[in-house]
Amino acid sequence: MTQRPPVWDLTFQHDDVDSKLVAALERLAQAFRVLLWRVGQTHGLSPIQVQFLCYLLYQPEAHRRVSGLAQAFRLTKATVSDAVTALESKGLVRRRPDISDRRSSVLDLTPDGRRLARRLAAWANTVRDSLSFAGLDEKTSVLNFLMRLIVELQRAGVITVARMCLTCRFFRQDVHPGTPTPHHCALLDRPLGPTTLRVDCPEHVGAEAAISMGNPGQRSLL
């Protein structure tokens, strides 16, 4: 396969849709970094500390561990532990023993941490509000495209955690053909349509094992 020029080579990028998509996604990533930096500066927090507080506010207990944060944000446990220690020193996070594993600790927000996290959690609302120009069909199409891109990046090892319906062992694809909700969640026993597919589901179970066993009843796009 012939190697294409870098995405940033404008003489190539101008006529290559894939490169322009990557450049546009990178520009959006810059916007997210700016928003995180701004809200963090206001409260004396680093961008990753802002993300950790929001994560701990909404994720279930099973994910609220140093190892869970390290996996979700693809950081080393040492880096996560340092950031968590800083949040502890600010009185925003506390650790408590995990009764199921004494070697581990569950991370909880303190009352102050919870109040602050609720304010910080609005950091991406500007981006969401900016989507108002598009209709539901267009947004649904983009959502489907982005979820499939996340699947491909997970296959490539770039993304390690993607708790989406498309990568879940309970996802049944196209089992209700010809209906507005062609897919099905076997865990919740609920039909799923393009707009009800989840991007981050707390009940997610990775589909890798089911796929490797070749079970046709456990279909995902991973």
Short mmCIF file of C-alpha atoms in Angstrom, two decimals, residues 12-196:
data_model
loop_
_atom_site.label_atom_id
_atom_site.label_comp_id
_atom_site.label_asym_id
_atom_site.label_seq_id
_atom_site.Cartn_x
_atom_site.Cartn_y
_atom_site.Cartn_z
CA PHE A 12 -2.11 16.97 -0.34
CA GLN A 13 -4.71 17.83 2.32
CA HIS A 14 -6.69 20.23 0.11
CA ASP A 15 -7.74 17.39 -2.20
CA ASP A 16 -8.01 14.56 0.34
CA VAL A 17 -11.24 14.22 2.31
CA ASP A 18 -9.74 11.89 4.93
CA SER A 19 -6.97 14.37 5.72
CA LYS A 20 -9.44 17.23 5.97
CA LEU A 21 -11.57 15.21 8.38
CA VAL A 22 -8.54 14.53 10.57
CA ALA A 23 -7.56 18.21 10.48
CA ALA A 24 -11.11 19.22 11.44
CA LEU A 25 -11.18 16.72 14.31
CA GLU A 26 -7.83 18.04 15.54
CA ARG A 27 -9.22 21.58 15.48
CA LEU A 28 -12.15 20.40 17.59
CA ALA A 29 -9.71 18.75 20.00
CA GLN A 30 -8.00 22.14 20.34
CA ALA A 31 -11.34 23.71 21.21
CA PHE A 32 -11.91 21.15 23.97
CA ARG A 33 -8.43 21.80 25.36
CA VAL A 34 -9.11 25.55 25.43
CA LEU A 35 -12.43 25.08 27.23
CA LEU A 36 -10.87 22.76 29.81
CA TRP A 37 -7.97 25.13 30.38
CA ARG A 38 -10.27 28.11 30.88
CA VAL A 39 -12.52 26.45 33.42
CA GLY A 40 -9.52 24.95 35.20
CA GLN A 41 -7.78 28.31 35.49
CA THR A 42 -10.87 29.81 37.07
CA HIS A 43 -10.74 27.25 39.89
CA GLY A 44 -6.99 26.68 40.16
CA LEU A 45 -7.15 23.23 38.57
CA SER A 46 -5.33 21.56 35.72
CA PRO A 47 -7.39 20.33 32.74
CA ILE A 48 -6.96 16.70 33.80
CA GLN A 49 -8.09 17.52 37.35
CA VAL A 50 -11.25 19.06 35.89
CA GLN A 51 -11.86 15.89 33.90
CA PHE A 52 -11.23 13.67 36.91
CA LEU A 53 -13.74 15.57 39.05
CA CYS A 54 -16.41 15.32 36.34
CA TYR A 55 -15.63 11.63 35.87
CA LEU A 56 -15.94 10.91 39.60
CA LEU A 57 -19.22 12.83 39.75
CA TYR A 58 -21.02 10.69 37.19
CA GLN A 59 -19.30 7.30 36.96
CA PRO A 60 -20.44 4.31 39.06
CA GLU A 61 -18.35 3.12 41.99
CA ALA A 62 -16.84 0.25 40.00
CA HIS A 63 -15.05 2.78 37.78
CA ARG A 64 -14.00 5.20 40.53
CA ARG A 65 -10.52 3.87 41.19
CA VAL A 66 -7.03 4.98 40.22
CA SER A 67 -6.88 2.05 37.80
CA GLY A 68 -10.21 3.07 36.28
CA LEU A 69 -9.06 6.64 35.74
CA ALA A 70 -5.76 5.42 34.30
CA GLN A 71 -7.57 3.21 31.82
CA ALA A 72 -10.23 5.75 30.88
CA PHE A 73 -7.75 8.59 30.27
CA ARG A 74 -4.86 6.38 29.13
CA LEU A 75 -2.47 7.61 31.79
CA THR A 76 -0.07 5.79 34.07
CA LYS A 77 -1.31 4.93 37.53
CA ALA A 78 1.48 7.09 38.96
CA THR A 79 0.27 10.12 36.99
CA VAL A 80 -3.31 9.54 38.08
CA SER A 81 -2.28 9.02 41.70
CA ASP A 82 -0.37 12.32 41.71
CA ALA A 83 -3.40 14.19 40.33
CA VAL A 84 -5.72 12.51 42.83
CA THR A 85 -3.36 13.36 45.69
CA ALA A 86 -3.47 17.01 44.60
CA LEU A 87 -7.27 16.90 44.60
CA GLU A 88 -7.19 15.32 48.06
CA SER A 89 -4.99 18.14 49.32
CA LYS A 90 -7.58 20.62 48.03
CA GLY A 91 -10.29 18.80 49.99
CA LEU A 92 -12.14 17.73 46.83
CA VAL A 93 -11.54 13.97 46.79
CA ARG A 94 -11.11 11.30 49.44
CA ARG A 95 -10.11 7.65 49.27
CA ARG A 96 -11.87 4.86 51.14
CA PRO A 97 -10.99 1.17 51.30
CA ASP A 98 -12.55 -1.05 48.66
CA ILE A 99 -14.33 -3.78 50.64
CA SER A 100 -14.00 -6.16 47.68
CA ASP A 101 -10.24 -5.57 47.32
CA ARG A 102 -8.30 -4.25 50.30
CA ARG A 103 -5.35 -3.42 48.03
CA SER A 104 -7.47 -0.84 46.23
CA SER A 105 -9.33 2.33 47.18
CA VAL A 106 -12.55 3.83 45.92
CA LEU A 107 -12.38 7.52 45.06
CA ASP A 108 -15.24 9.66 46.35
CA LEU A 109 -15.92 13.35 45.96
CA THR A 110 -16.17 15.30 49.18
CA PRO A 111 -19.18 17.61 49.59
CA ASP A 112 -17.01 20.50 48.36
CA GLY A 113 -15.75 18.36 45.50
CA ARG A 114 -19.27 17.42 44.48
CA ARG A 115 -20.44 21.04 44.49
CA LEU A 116 -17.46 22.11 42.41
CA ALA A 117 -17.77 19.17 40.02
CA ARG A 118 -21.38 20.08 39.31
CA ARG A 119 -20.23 23.56 38.24
CA LEU A 120 -17.28 22.24 36.25
CA ALA A 121 -19.41 19.67 34.43
CA ALA A 122 -20.86 22.41 32.22
CA TRP A 123 -17.46 23.00 30.59
CA ALA A 124 -18.47 21.35 27.27
CA ASN A 125 -21.94 22.88 27.04
CA THR A 126 -20.66 25.54 24.64
CA VAL A 127 -19.89 22.83 22.11
CA ARG A 128 -23.26 21.17 22.60
CA ASP A 129 -25.07 24.49 22.20
CA SER A 130 -23.18 25.08 18.96
CA LEU A 131 -24.83 21.99 17.45
CA SER A 132 -28.19 23.74 17.27
CA PHE A 133 -27.62 24.68 13.61
CA ALA A 134 -28.01 21.03 12.53
CA GLY A 135 -31.15 18.91 12.27
CA LEU A 136 -31.66 15.59 14.05
CA ASP A 137 -30.98 13.49 10.95
CA GLU A 138 -27.66 15.21 10.32
CA LYS A 139 -26.60 14.91 13.96
CA THR A 140 -27.61 11.25 14.07
CA SER A 141 -25.52 10.55 10.98
CA VAL A 142 -22.50 12.31 12.51
CA LEU A 143 -22.99 10.42 15.79
CA ASN A 144 -22.99 7.09 13.95
CA PHE A 145 -19.85 8.09 12.03
CA LEU A 146 -18.03 9.15 15.20
CA MET A 147 -18.96 5.98 17.08
CA ARG A 148 -17.67 3.83 14.22
CA LEU A 149 -14.48 5.92 14.16
CA ILE A 150 -14.04 5.28 17.89
CA VAL A 151 -14.42 1.54 17.22
CA GLU A 152 -11.67 1.71 14.57
CA LEU A 153 -9.38 3.66 16.90
CA GLN A 154 -9.99 1.10 19.63
CA ARG A 155 -9.03 -1.65 17.19
CA ALA A 156 -5.86 0.29 16.44
CA GLY A 157 -5.05 0.54 20.15
CA VAL A 158 -5.36 4.34 20.23
CA ILE A 159 -8.46 4.31 22.45
CA THR A 160 -8.50 1.79 25.29
CA VAL A 161 -11.93 2.38 26.79
CA ALA A 162 -15.05 2.81 24.69
CA ARG A 163 -18.12 1.85 26.69
CA MET A 164 -20.45 2.19 23.72
CA CYS A 165 -23.29 -0.06 22.61
CA LEU A 166 -21.30 -0.89 19.48
CA THR A 167 -18.54 -2.53 21.54
CA CYS A 168 -20.75 -4.31 24.08
CA ARG A 169 -21.39 -8.05 24.33
CA PHE A 170 -25.08 -7.33 24.95
CA PHE A 171 -25.49 -5.42 21.69
CA ARG A 172 -27.53 -7.21 19.03
CA GLN A 173 -27.18 -5.56 15.66
CA ASP A 174 -30.02 -5.45 13.11
CA VAL A 175 -32.27 -7.98 14.85
CA HIS A 176 -35.35 -5.82 14.21
CA PRO A 177 -34.86 -4.97 10.51
CA GLY A 178 -37.18 -2.49 8.88
CA THR A 179 -38.06 -0.76 12.17
CA PRO A 180 -36.97 2.60 13.64
CA THR A 181 -35.16 0.61 16.36
CA PRO A 182 -33.33 -2.15 14.47
CA HIS A 183 -30.87 -3.07 17.23
CA HIS A 184 -31.41 -4.57 20.68
CA CYS A 185 -29.82 -4.48 24.14
CA ALA A 186 -29.95 -8.00 25.58
CA LEU A 187 -29.13 -6.75 29.09
CA LEU A 188 -31.94 -4.21 29.33
CA ASP A 189 -34.14 -6.15 26.87
CA ARG A 190 -34.76 -2.94 25.01
CA PRO A 191 -34.80 -2.13 21.28
CA LEU A 192 -32.27 0.47 20.19
CA GLY A 193 -32.38 3.02 17.42
CA PRO A 194 -29.70 5.33 16.01
CA THR A 195 -30.44 8.04 18.58
CA THR A 196 -30.64 5.72 21.61
#
